[in-house]
JSON list of C-alpha atoms in Angstrom, two decimals:
[
{"chain": "M", "resi": 229, "resn": "UNK", "atom": "CA", "xyz": [3.54, 36.00, -22.52]},
{"chain": "M", "resi": 230, "resn": "UNK", "atom": "CA", "xyz": [1.75, 33.46, -20.91]},
{"chain": "M", "resi": 231, "resn": "UNK", "atom": "CA", "xyz": [3.15, 33.62, -17.12]},
{"chain": "M", "resi": 232, "resn": "UNK", "atom": "CA", "xyz": [5.51, 31.66, -15.40]},
{"chain": "M", "resi": 233, "resn": "UNK", "atom": "CA", "xyz": [6.33, 27.86, -16.48]},
{"chain": "M", "resi": 234, "resn": "UNK", "atom": "CA", "xyz": [5.62, 25.97, -13.73]},
{"chain": "M", "resi": 235, "resn": "UNK", "atom": "CA", "xyz": [8.21, 24.83, -13.89]},
{"chain": "M", "resi": 236, "resn": "UNK", "atom": "CA", "xyz": [10.21, 26.89, -12.57]},
{"chain": "M", "resi": 237, "resn": "UNK", "atom": "CA", "xyz": [11.45, 26.59, -9.03]},
{"chain": "M", "resi": 238, "resn": "UNK", "atom": "CA", "xyz": [10.74, 29.34, -7.61]},
{"chain": "M", "resi": 239, "resn": "UNK", "atom": "CA", "xyz": [8.39, 31.47, -9.68]},
{"chain": "M", "resi": 240, "resn": "UNK", "atom": "CA", "xyz": [8.08, 34.57, -6.84]},
{"chain": "M", "resi": 241, "resn": "UNK", "atom": "CA", "xyz": [11.19, 36.63, -8.44]},
{"chain": "M", "resi": 242, "resn": "UNK", "atom": "CA", "xyz": [13.58, 33.77, -8.61]},
{"chain": "M", "resi": 243, "resn": "UNK", "atom": "CA", "xyz": [12.93, 34.91, -4.63]},
{"chain": "M", "resi": 244, "resn": "UNK", "atom": "CA", "xyz": [13.72, 31.70, -2.51]},
{"chain": "M", "resi": 245, "resn": "UNK", "atom": "CA", "xyz": [10.54, 31.91, 0.37]},
{"chain": "M", "resi": 246, "resn": "UNK", "atom": "CA", "xyz": [8.47, 30.25, -2.15]},
{"chain": "M", "resi": 247, "resn": "UNK", "atom": "CA", "xyz": [8.41, 27.39, -4.65]},
{"chain": "M", "resi": 248, "resn": "UNK", "atom": "CA", "xyz": [6.16, 25.16, -7.53]},
{"chain": "M", "resi": 249, "resn": "UNK", "atom": "CA", "xyz": [5.60, 22.64, -5.52]},
{"chain": "M", "resi": 250, "resn": "UNK", "atom": "CA", "xyz": [5.43, 20.23, -7.26]},
{"chain": "M", "resi": 251, "resn": "UNK", "atom": "CA", "xyz": [9.78, 20.88, -8.47]},
{"chain": "M", "resi": 252, "resn": "UNK", "atom": "CA", "xyz": [10.63, 19.63, -4.65]},
{"chain": "M", "resi": 253, "resn": "UNK", "atom": "CA", "xyz": [8.63, 16.60, -4.79]},
{"chain": "M", "resi": 254, "resn": "UNK", "atom": "CA", "xyz": [10.33, 13.19, -5.56]},
{"chain": "M", "resi": 255, "resn": "UNK", "atom": "CA", "xyz": [8.45, 10.77, -3.26]},
{"chain": "M", "resi": 256, "resn": "UNK", "atom": "CA", "xyz": [5.96, 8.24, -5.83]},
{"chain": "M", "resi": 257, "resn": "UNK", "atom": "CA", "xyz": [3.92, 8.62, -3.09]},
{"chain": "M", "resi": 258, "resn": "UNK", "atom": "CA", "xyz": [3.57, 12.73, -3.12]},
{"chain": "M", "resi": 259, "resn": "UNK", "atom": "CA", "xyz": [1.26, 14.31, -6.23]},
{"chain": "M", "resi": 260, "resn": "UNK", "atom": "CA", "xyz": [1.58, 18.34, -6.73]},
{"chain": "M", "resi": 261, "resn": "UNK", "atom": "CA", "xyz": [-0.68, 19.07, -9.77]},
{"chain": "M", "resi": 262, "resn": "UNK", "atom": "CA", "xyz": [0.55, 22.86, -12.02]},
{"chain": "M", "resi": 263, "resn": "UNK", "atom": "CA", "xyz": [1.16, 25.97, -9.88]},
{"chain": "M", "resi": 264, "resn": "UNK", "atom": "CA", "xyz": [0.76, 24.82, -6.77]},
{"chain": "M", "resi": 265, "resn": "UNK", "atom": "CA", "xyz": [2.82, 26.84, -4.61]},
{"chain": "M", "resi": 266, "resn": "UNK", "atom": "CA", "xyz": [4.49, 26.70, -1.03]},
{"chain": "M", "resi": 267, "resn": "UNK", "atom": "CA", "xyz": [5.00, 30.21, 0.84]},
{"chain": "M", "resi": 268, "resn": "UNK", "atom": "CA", "xyz": [7.60, 29.11, 3.74]},
{"chain": "M", "resi": 269, "resn": "UNK", "atom": "CA", "xyz": [10.67, 32.09, 4.29]},
{"chain": "M", "resi": 270, "resn": "UNK", "atom": "CA", "xyz": [13.00, 29.43, 5.15]},
{"chain": "M", "resi": 271, "resn": "UNK", "atom": "CA", "xyz": [12.15, 26.42, 4.90]},
{"chain": "M", "resi": 272, "resn": "UNK", "atom": "CA", "xyz": [10.62, 26.20, 1.46]},
{"chain": "M", "resi": 273, "resn": "UNK", "atom": "CA", "xyz": [12.32, 23.09, -0.09]},
{"chain": "M", "resi": 274, "resn": "UNK", "atom": "CA", "xyz": [11.88, 21.34, 2.22]},
{"chain": "M", "resi": 275, "resn": "UNK", "atom": "CA", "xyz": [8.46, 20.24, 1.74]},
{"chain": "M", "resi": 276, "resn": "UNK", "atom": "CA", "xyz": [7.71, 16.90, 1.73]},
{"chain": "M", "resi": 277, "resn": "UNK", "atom": "CA", "xyz": [11.24, 15.73, 4.49]},
{"chain": "M", "resi": 278, "resn": "UNK", "atom": "CA", "xyz": [8.12, 18.96, 6.95]},
{"chain": "M", "resi": 279, "resn": "UNK", "atom": "CA", "xyz": [5.24, 18.93, 6.41]},
{"chain": "M", "resi": 280, "resn": "UNK", "atom": "CA", "xyz": [4.41, 15.62, 4.89]},
{"chain": "M", "resi": 281, "resn": "UNK", "atom": "CA", "xyz": [4.41, 13.75, 8.54]},
{"chain": "M", "resi": 282, "resn": "UNK", "atom": "CA", "xyz": [4.11, 10.03, 9.37]},
{"chain": "M", "resi": 283, "resn": "UNK", "atom": "CA", "xyz": [3.62, 9.33, 5.83]},
{"chain": "M", "resi": 284, "resn": "UNK", "atom": "CA", "xyz": [5.72, 5.09, 5.62]},
{"chain": "M", "resi": 285, "resn": "UNK", "atom": "CA", "xyz": [5.81, 3.39, 1.93]},
{"chain": "M", "resi": 286, "resn": "UNK", "atom": "CA", "xyz": [4.15, 0.22, 4.03]},
{"chain": "M", "resi": 287, "resn": "UNK", "atom": "CA", "xyz": [1.24, 2.23, 5.40]},
{"chain": "M", "resi": 288, "resn": "UNK", "atom": "CA", "xyz": [0.64, 2.88, 1.32]},
{"chain": "M", "resi": 289, "resn": "UNK", "atom": "CA", "xyz": [-1.40, 6.07, 0.86]},
{"chain": "M", "resi": 290, "resn": "UNK", "atom": "CA", "xyz": [-1.05, 8.64, -1.16]},
{"chain": "M", "resi": 291, "resn": "UNK", "atom": "CA", "xyz": [-0.57, 13.32, -0.81]},
{"chain": "M", "resi": 292, "resn": "UNK", "atom": "CA", "xyz": [-2.35, 14.49, -3.95]},
{"chain": "M", "resi": 293, "resn": "UNK", "atom": "CA", "xyz": [-3.16, 18.31, -4.90]},
{"chain": "M", "resi": 294, "resn": "UNK", "atom": "CA", "xyz": [-4.19, 19.53, -6.97]},
{"chain": "M", "resi": 295, "resn": "UNK", "atom": "CA", "xyz": [-4.02, 22.91, -10.01]},
{"chain": "M", "resi": 296, "resn": "UNK", "atom": "CA", "xyz": [-3.13, 25.98, -8.39]},
{"chain": "M", "resi": 297, "resn": "UNK", "atom": "CA", "xyz": [-3.25, 26.23, -4.69]},
{"chain": "M", "resi": 298, "resn": "UNK", "atom": "CA", "xyz": [-1.80, 27.95, -2.31]},
{"chain": "M", "resi": 299, "resn": "UNK", "atom": "CA", "xyz": [0.39, 26.80, 0.76]},
{"chain": "M", "resi": 300, "resn": "UNK", "atom": "CA", "xyz": [1.18, 29.42, 3.81]},
{"chain": "M", "resi": 301, "resn": "UNK", "atom": "CA", "xyz": [3.65, 28.83, 5.89]},
{"chain": "M", "resi": 302, "resn": "UNK", "atom": "CA", "xyz": [2.94, 25.47, 8.26]},
{"chain": "M", "resi": 303, "resn": "UNK", "atom": "CA", "xyz": [0.41, 23.85, 6.64]},
{"chain": "M", "resi": 304, "resn": "UNK", "atom": "CA", "xyz": [1.28, 20.46, 6.90]},
{"chain": "M", "resi": 305, "resn": "UNK", "atom": "CA", "xyz": [-0.06, 17.23, 6.19]},
{"chain": "M", "resi": 306, "resn": "UNK", "atom": "CA", "xyz": [-0.25, 14.86, 8.67]},
{"chain": "M", "resi": 307, "resn": "UNK", "atom": "CA", "xyz": [-0.50, 11.12, 6.88]},
{"chain": "M", "resi": 308, "resn": "UNK", "atom": "CA", "xyz": [-2.20, 7.30, 8.31]},
{"chain": "M", "resi": 309, "resn": "UNK", "atom": "CA", "xyz": [0.87, 6.97, 9.87]},
{"chain": "M", "resi": 310, "resn": "UNK", "atom": "CA", "xyz": [0.23, 8.30, 12.37]},
{"chain": "M", "resi": 311, "resn": "UNK", "atom": "CA", "xyz": [-2.36, 5.90, 14.08]},
{"chain": "M", "resi": 312, "resn": "UNK", "atom": "CA", "xyz": [-1.45, 3.97, 16.61]},
{"chain": "M", "resi": 313, "resn": "UNK", "atom": "CA", "xyz": [-3.69, 0.69, 17.59]},
{"chain": "M", "resi": 314, "resn": "UNK", "atom": "CA", "xyz": [-6.57, 1.00, 19.79]},
{"chain": "M", "resi": 315, "resn": "UNK", "atom": "CA", "xyz": [-7.45, -1.44, 19.76]},
{"chain": "M", "resi": 316, "resn": "UNK", "atom": "CA", "xyz": [-6.34, -2.12, 23.77]},
{"chain": "M", "resi": 317, "resn": "UNK", "atom": "CA", "xyz": [-5.75, -0.93, 26.62]},
{"chain": "M", "resi": 318, "resn": "UNK", "atom": "CA", "xyz": [-2.45, 1.49, 25.88]},
{"chain": "M", "resi": 319, "resn": "UNK", "atom": "CA", "xyz": [-2.50, 2.62, 22.62]},
{"chain": "M", "resi": 320, "resn": "UNK", "atom": "CA", "xyz": [1.01, 2.85, 22.93]},
{"chain": "M", "resi": 321, "resn": "UNK", "atom": "CA", "xyz": [3.40, 1.23, 20.01]},
{"chain": "M", "resi": 322, "resn": "UNK", "atom": "CA", "xyz": [5.02, -1.70, 21.85]},
{"chain": "M", "resi": 323, "resn": "UNK", "atom": "CA", "xyz": [5.74, -3.47, 18.33]},
{"chain": "M", "resi": 324, "resn": "UNK", "atom": "CA", "xyz": [8.23, -0.41, 16.80]},
{"chain": "M", "resi": 325, "resn": "UNK", "atom": "CA", "xyz": [10.65, -0.32, 19.17]},
{"chain": "M", "resi": 326, "resn": "UNK", "atom": "CA", "xyz": [11.45, -3.49, 20.03]},
{"chain": "M", "resi": 327, "resn": "UNK", "atom": "CA", "xyz": [11.78, -7.58, 18.98]},
{"chain": "M", "resi": 328, "resn": "UNK", "atom": "CA", "xyz": [10.18, -8.97, 21.38]},
{"chain": "M", "resi": 329, "resn": "UNK", "atom": "CA", "xyz": [7.04, -6.91, 21.53]},
{"chain": "M", "resi": 330, "resn": "UNK", "atom": "CA", "xyz": [6.38, -7.43, 18.43]},
{"chain": "M", "resi": 331, "resn": "UNK", "atom": "CA", "xyz": [5.10, -11.23, 19.65]},
{"chain": "M", "resi": 332, "resn": "UNK", "atom": "CA", "xyz": [1.44, -10.55, 18.96]},
{"chain": "M", "resi": 333, "resn": "UNK", "atom": "CA", "xyz": [0.78, -8.49, 17.68]},
{"chain": "M", "resi": 334, "resn": "UNK", "atom": "CA", "xyz": [-1.73, -7.90, 15.33]},
{"chain": "M", "resi": 335, "resn": "UNK", "atom": "CA", "xyz": [-1.33, -5.71, 11.95]},
{"chain": "M", "resi": 336, "resn": "UNK", "atom": "CA", "xyz": [-4.56, -4.84, 11.16]},
{"chain": "M", "resi": 337, "resn": "UNK", "atom": "CA", "xyz": [-5.50, -3.27, 14.74]},
{"chain": "M", "resi": 338, "resn": "UNK", "atom": "CA", "xyz": [-3.82, -0.29, 12.63]},
{"chain": "M", "resi": 339, "resn": "UNK", "atom": "CA", "xyz": [-3.95, -0.77, 8.94]},
{"chain": "M", "resi": 340, "resn": "UNK", "atom": "CA", "xyz": [-7.79, -1.80, 8.66]},
{"chain": "M", "resi": 341, "resn": "UNK", "atom": "CA", "xyz": [-8.95, 1.52, 10.54]},
{"chain": "M", "resi": 342, "resn": "UNK", "atom": "CA", "xyz": [-7.63, 3.56, 8.43]},
{"chain": "M", "resi": 343, "resn": "UNK", "atom": "CA", "xyz": [-8.63, 6.30, 5.83]},
{"chain": "M", "resi": 344, "resn": "UNK", "atom": "CA", "xyz": [-6.63, 6.14, 2.98]},
{"chain": "M", "resi": 345, "resn": "UNK", "atom": "CA", "xyz": [-5.27, 8.84, -0.02]},
{"chain": "M", "resi": 346, "resn": "UNK", "atom": "CA", "xyz": [-5.85, 12.22, 1.71]},
{"chain": "M", "resi": 347, "resn": "UNK", "atom": "CA", "xyz": [-6.64, 14.72, -1.51]},
{"chain": "M", "resi": 348, "resn": "UNK", "atom": "CA", "xyz": [-6.81, 18.33, -2.60]},
{"chain": "M", "resi": 349, "resn": "UNK", "atom": "CA", "xyz": [-8.34, 19.40, -5.15]},
{"chain": "M", "resi": 350, "resn": "UNK", "atom": "CA", "xyz": [-8.25, 22.94, -7.03]},
{"chain": "M", "resi": 351, "resn": "UNK", "atom": "CA", "xyz": [-7.98, 26.40, -6.03]},
{"chain": "M", "resi": 352, "resn": "UNK", "atom": "CA", "xyz": [-7.51, 25.69, -2.27]},
{"chain": "M", "resi": 353, "resn": "UNK", "atom": "CA", "xyz": [-6.32, 28.29, 0.28]},
{"chain": "M", "resi": 354, "resn": "UNK", "atom": "CA", "xyz": [-4.78, 26.74, 3.04]},
{"chain": "M", "resi": 355, "resn": "UNK", "atom": "CA", "xyz": [-3.70, 29.88, 5.64]},
{"chain": "M", "resi": 356, "resn": "UNK", "atom": "CA", "xyz": [-0.85, 29.86, 8.12]},
{"chain": "M", "resi": 357, "resn": "UNK", "atom": "CA", "xyz": [0.11, 26.55, 9.93]},
{"chain": "M", "resi": 358, "resn": "UNK", "atom": "CA", "xyz": [-3.40, 24.26, 9.41]},
{"chain": "M", "resi": 359, "resn": "UNK", "atom": "CA", "xyz": [-2.92, 21.02, 9.38]},
{"chain": "M", "resi": 360, "resn": "UNK", "atom": "CA", "xyz": [-5.26, 18.10, 7.43]},
{"chain": "M", "resi": 361, "resn": "UNK", "atom": "CA", "xyz": [-5.60, 14.96, 8.99]},
{"chain": "M", "resi": 362, "resn": "UNK", "atom": "CA", "xyz": [-4.62, 11.38, 7.43]},
{"chain": "M", "resi": 363, "resn": "UNK", "atom": "CA", "xyz": [-7.64, 10.75, 4.84]},
{"chain": "M", "resi": 364, "resn": "UNK", "atom": "CA", "xyz": [-9.36, 13.82, 4.50]},
{"chain": "M", "resi": 365, "resn": "UNK", "atom": "CA", "xyz": [-10.50, 16.08, 1.02]},
{"chain": "M", "resi": 366, "resn": "UNK", "atom": "CA", "xyz": [-10.67, 19.06, 0.66]},
{"chain": "M", "resi": 367, "resn": "UNK", "atom": "CA", "xyz": [-12.43, 19.99, -2.96]},
{"chain": "M", "resi": 368, "resn": "UNK", "atom": "CA", "xyz": [-11.71, 22.84, -4.85]},
{"chain": "M", "resi": 369, "resn": "UNK", "atom": "CA", "xyz": [-12.19, 26.35, -4.16]},
{"chain": "M", "resi": 370, "resn": "UNK", "atom": "CA", "xyz": [-11.95, 25.44, -0.64]},
{"chain": "M", "resi": 371, "resn": "UNK", "atom": "CA", "xyz": [-10.65, 27.56, 1.59]},
{"chain": "M", "resi": 372, "resn": "UNK", "atom": "CA", "xyz": [-8.56, 26.88, 4.74]},
{"chain": "M", "resi": 373, "resn": "UNK", "atom": "CA", "xyz": [-8.32, 29.19, 8.20]},
{"chain": "M", "resi": 374, "resn": "UNK", "atom": "CA", "xyz": [-4.84, 30.07, 9.99]},
{"chain": "M", "resi": 375, "resn": "UNK", "atom": "CA", "xyz": [-4.41, 27.17, 12.47]},
{"chain": "M", "resi": 376, "resn": "UNK", "atom": "CA", "xyz": [-7.44, 24.91, 11.37]},
{"chain": "M", "resi": 377, "resn": "UNK", "atom": "CA", "xyz": [-7.59, 21.58, 11.81]},
{"chain": "M", "resi": 378, "resn": "UNK", "atom": "CA", "xyz": [-9.68, 19.85, 9.16]},
{"chain": "M", "resi": 379, "resn": "UNK", "atom": "CA", "xyz": [-10.95, 16.17, 10.74]},
{"chain": "M", "resi": 380, "resn": "UNK", "atom": "CA", "xyz": [-13.35, 16.02, 8.24]},
{"chain": "M", "resi": 381, "resn": "UNK", "atom": "CA", "xyz": [-13.84, 16.43, 3.75]},
{"chain": "M", "resi": 382, "resn": "UNK", "atom": "CA", "xyz": [-14.56, 20.64, 2.91]},
{"chain": "M", "resi": 383, "resn": "UNK", "atom": "CA", "xyz": [-17.02, 21.24, 0.67]},
{"chain": "M", "resi": 384, "resn": "UNK", "atom": "CA", "xyz": [-16.25, 22.69, -1.98]},
{"chain": "M", "resi": 385, "resn": "UNK", "atom": "CA", "xyz": [-15.79, 26.73, -2.37]},
{"chain": "M", "resi": 386, "resn": "UNK", "atom": "CA", "xyz": [-16.58, 26.30, 1.05]},
{"chain": "M", "resi": 387, "resn": "UNK", "atom": "CA", "xyz": [-14.70, 28.26, 4.65]},
{"chain": "M", "resi": 388, "resn": "UNK", "atom": "CA", "xyz": [-13.12, 26.08, 6.82]},
{"chain": "M", "resi": 389, "resn": "UNK", "atom": "CA", "xyz": [-12.18, 27.80, 10.69]},
{"chain": "M", "resi": 390, "resn": "UNK", "atom": "CA", "xyz": [-11.23, 26.36, 13.77]},
{"chain": "M", "resi": 391, "resn": "UNK", "atom": "CA", "xyz": [-10.41, 22.90, 15.38]},
{"chain": "M", "resi": 392, "resn": "UNK", "atom": "CA", "xyz": [-11.69, 20.92, 14.56]},
{"chain": "M", "resi": 393, "resn": "UNK", "atom": "CA", "xyz": [-12.23, 22.68, 11.29]},
{"chain": "M", "resi": 394, "resn": "UNK", "atom": "CA", "xyz": [-15.59, 23.44, 10.91]},
{"chain": "M", "resi": 395, "resn": "UNK", "atom": "CA", "xyz": [-17.60, 24.57, 7.95]},
{"chain": "M", "resi": 396, "resn": "UNK", "atom": "CA", "xyz": [-18.49, 28.95, 8.13]},
{"chain": "M", "resi": 397, "resn": "UNK", "atom": "CA", "xyz": [-20.47, 29.54, 5.30]},
{"chain": "M", "resi": 398, "resn": "UNK", "atom": "CA", "xyz": [-20.24, 28.65, 1.82]},
{"chain": "M", "resi": 399, "resn": "UNK", "atom": "CA", "xyz": [-18.18, 31.65, -0.83]},
{"chain": "M", "resi": 400, "resn": "UNK", "atom": "CA", "xyz": [-20.68, 31.09, -3.68]},
{"chain": "M", "resi": 401, "resn": "UNK", "atom": "CA", "xyz": [-25.04, 30.44, -3.38]},
{"chain": "M", "resi": 402, "resn": "UNK", "atom": "CA", "xyz": [-25.03, 26.50, -4.23]},
{"chain": "M", "resi": 403, "resn": "UNK", "atom": "CA", "xyz": [-26.16, 26.91, -8.61]},
{"chain": "M", "resi": 404, "resn": "UNK", "atom": "CA", "xyz": [-22.98, 29.96, -9.10]},
{"chain": "M", "resi": 405, "resn": "UNK", "atom": "CA", "xyz": [-20.80, 26.44, -7.09]},
{"chain": "M", "resi": 406, "resn": "UNK", "atom": "CA", "xyz": [-21.83, 24.22, -9.13]},
{"chain": "M", "resi": 407, "resn": "UNK", "atom": "CA", "xyz": [-21.67, 26.26, -12.75]},
{"chain": "M", "resi": 408, "resn": "UNK", "atom": "CA", "xyz": [-18.00, 27.02, -11.43]},
{"chain": "M", "resi": 409, "resn": "UNK", "atom": "CA", "xyz": [-17.10, 23.52, -10.77]},
{"chain": "M", "resi": 410, "resn": "UNK", "atom": "CA", "xyz": [-18.47, 22.85, -14.20]},
{"chain": "M", "resi": 411, "resn": "UNK", "atom": "CA", "xyz": [-16.20, 25.48, -15.97]},
{"chain": "M", "resi": 412, "resn": "UNK", "atom": "CA", "xyz": [-13.21, 24.33, -14.26]},
{"chain": "M", "resi": 413, "resn": "UNK", "atom": "CA", "xyz": [-11.46, 26.32, -15.37]},
{"chain": "M", "resi": 414, "resn": "UNK", "atom": "CA", "xyz": [-8.33, 25.55, -13.83]},
{"chain": "M", "resi": 415, "resn": "UNK", "atom": "CA", "xyz": [-8.30, 22.54, -16.56]},
{"chain": "M", "resi": 416, "resn": "UNK", "atom": "CA", "xyz": [-8.49, 24.60, -18.33]},
{"chain": "M", "resi": 417, "resn": "UNK", "atom": "CA", "xyz": [-4.66, 25.87, -21.65]},
{"chain": "M", "resi": 418, "resn": "UNK", "atom": "CA", "xyz": [-2.26, 28.79, -19.67]},
{"chain": "M", "resi": 419, "resn": "UNK", "atom": "CA", "xyz": [-3.32, 30.83, -23.09]},
{"chain": "M", "resi": 420, "resn": "UNK", "atom": "CA", "xyz": [-6.98, 30.10, -22.54]},
{"chain": "M", "resi": 421, "resn": "UNK", "atom": "CA", "xyz": [-6.43, 31.92, -17.96]},
{"chain": "M", "resi": 422, "resn": "UNK", "atom": "CA", "xyz": [-4.13, 34.09, -19.10]},
{"chain": "M", "resi": 423, "resn": "UNK", "atom": "CA", "xyz": [-7.20, 35.57, -21.51]},
{"chain": "M", "resi": 424, "resn": "UNK", "atom": "CA", "xyz": [-9.62, 35.45, -19.36]},
{"chain": "M", "resi": 425, "resn": "UNK", "atom": "CA", "xyz": [-8.09, 36.65, -15.66]},
{"chain": "M", "resi": 426, "resn": "UNK", "atom": "CA", "xyz": [-10.09, 39.42, -16.00]},
{"chain": "M", "resi": 427, "resn": "UNK", "atom": "CA", "xyz": [-13.15, 37.62, -15.74]},
{"chain": "M", "resi": 428, "resn": "UNK", "atom": "CA", "xyz": [-10.96, 34.78, -13.09]},
{"chain": "M", "resi": 429, "resn": "UNK", "atom": "CA", "xyz": [-10.32, 37.50, -10.50]},
{"chain": "M", "resi": 430, "resn": "UNK", "atom": "CA", "xyz": [-14.20, 39.71, -11.53]},
{"chain": "M", "resi": 431, "resn": "UNK", "atom": "CA", "xyz": [-16.14, 37.22, -10.76]},
{"chain": "M", "resi": 432, "resn": "UNK", "atom": "CA", "xyz": [-17.61, 37.13, -13.49]},
{"chain": "M", "resi": 433, "resn": "UNK", "atom": "CA", "xyz": [-18.89, 34.08, -14.10]},
{"chain": "M", "resi": 434, "resn": "UNK", "atom": "CA", "xyz": [-20.94, 34.21, -17.29]},
{"chain": "M", "resi": 435, "resn": "UNK", "atom": "CA", "xyz": [-17.58, 35.94, -19.42]},
{"chain": "M", "resi": 436, "resn": "UNK", "atom": "CA", "xyz": [-16.69, 32.42, -18.25]},
{"chain": "M", "resi": 437, "resn": "UNK", "atom": "CA", "xyz": [-19.11, 30.52, -18.52]},
{"chain": "M", "resi": 438, "resn": "UNK", "atom": "CA", "xyz": [-18.48, 32.04, -21.92]},
{"chain": "M", "resi": 439, "resn": "UNK", "atom": "CA", "xyz": [-14.77, 31.42, -22.11]},
{"chain": "M", "resi": 440, "resn": "UNK", "atom": "CA", "xyz": [-15.86, 27.63, -21.00]},
{"chain": "M", "resi": 441, "resn": "UNK", "atom": "CA", "xyz": [-18.65, 26.67, -24.27]},
{"chain": "M", "resi": 442, "resn": "UNK", "atom": "CA", "xyz": [-16.15, 28.58, -27.52]},
{"chain": "M", "resi": 443, "resn": "UNK", "atom": "CA", "xyz": [-12.80, 28.74, -26.10]},
{"chain": "M", "resi": 444, "resn": "UNK", "atom": "CA", "xyz": [-10.91, 29.61, -30.12]},
{"chain": "M", "resi": 445, "resn": "UNK", "atom": "CA", "xyz": [-11.95, 33.18, -28.39]},
{"chain": "M", "resi": 446, "resn": "UNK", "atom": "CA", "xyz": [-10.90, 35.53, -26.37]},
{"chain": "M", "resi": 447, "resn": "UNK", "atom": "CA", "xyz": [-12.42, 37.48, -23.43]},
{"chain": "M", "resi": 448, "resn": "UNK", "atom": "CA", "xyz": [-12.86, 40.87, -25.61]},
{"chain": "M", "resi": 449, "resn": "UNK", "atom": "CA", "xyz": [-14.01, 38.75, -28.03]},
{"chain": "M", "resi": 450, "resn": "UNK", "atom": "CA", "xyz": [-12.11, 38.60, -31.35]},
{"chain": "M", "resi": 451, "resn": "UNK", "atom": "CA", "xyz": [-10.04, 35.71, -32.63]},
{"chain": "M", "resi": 452, "resn": "UNK", "atom": "CA", "xyz": [-7.08, 33.90, -31.34]},
{"chain": "M", "resi": 453, "resn": "UNK", "atom": "CA", "xyz": [-4.50, 34.03, -33.50]},
{"chain": "M", "resi": 454, "resn": "UNK", "atom": "CA", "xyz": [-3.75, 30.26, -35.09]}
]
């Protein structure tokens, strides 16, 4: 056995409060990697409509979430469609409400200031009611604290908290982080990940590097069956 299939809708004992997120995504502008899950007691399956906000096709931005991410209840992504023009005296969106208010509206006052795609890499943990602003990149291994508003990029294996979110510390020293990013265990076949869970959970970096260098060998040193 090698754990649940990433195509399982409700991987936590069949309970509807937790979904492997990619299985409830229908929009082509949202990408989610294997084993990333969202937990919500009441609305887990409604993530793309409730938690990805102001995401309009005509804007063209994408939300990309990698593998093995954990999203707690209320994790929300604000997309570029939330932006209003800030080049004049008023930020009120007159143009969306009446034909006569669209006259002389210059879309460049909004679109020239958009921040692009929102990207979450791999193995990122989001605390309850965390919010990610448009165009942010959150790198692999990061932790986003509960109620944090992420308005700028987050480095690998950083812990970010507050509003606006600030990096309070790195989870490991930079040398270990570089080694972990080189290993990139989240890209391994699930069989290899399963065989090396002891090292992943136990922070045994040497064992992970050995497994990365010799994927044909089990963690205990015995050859995998062919």
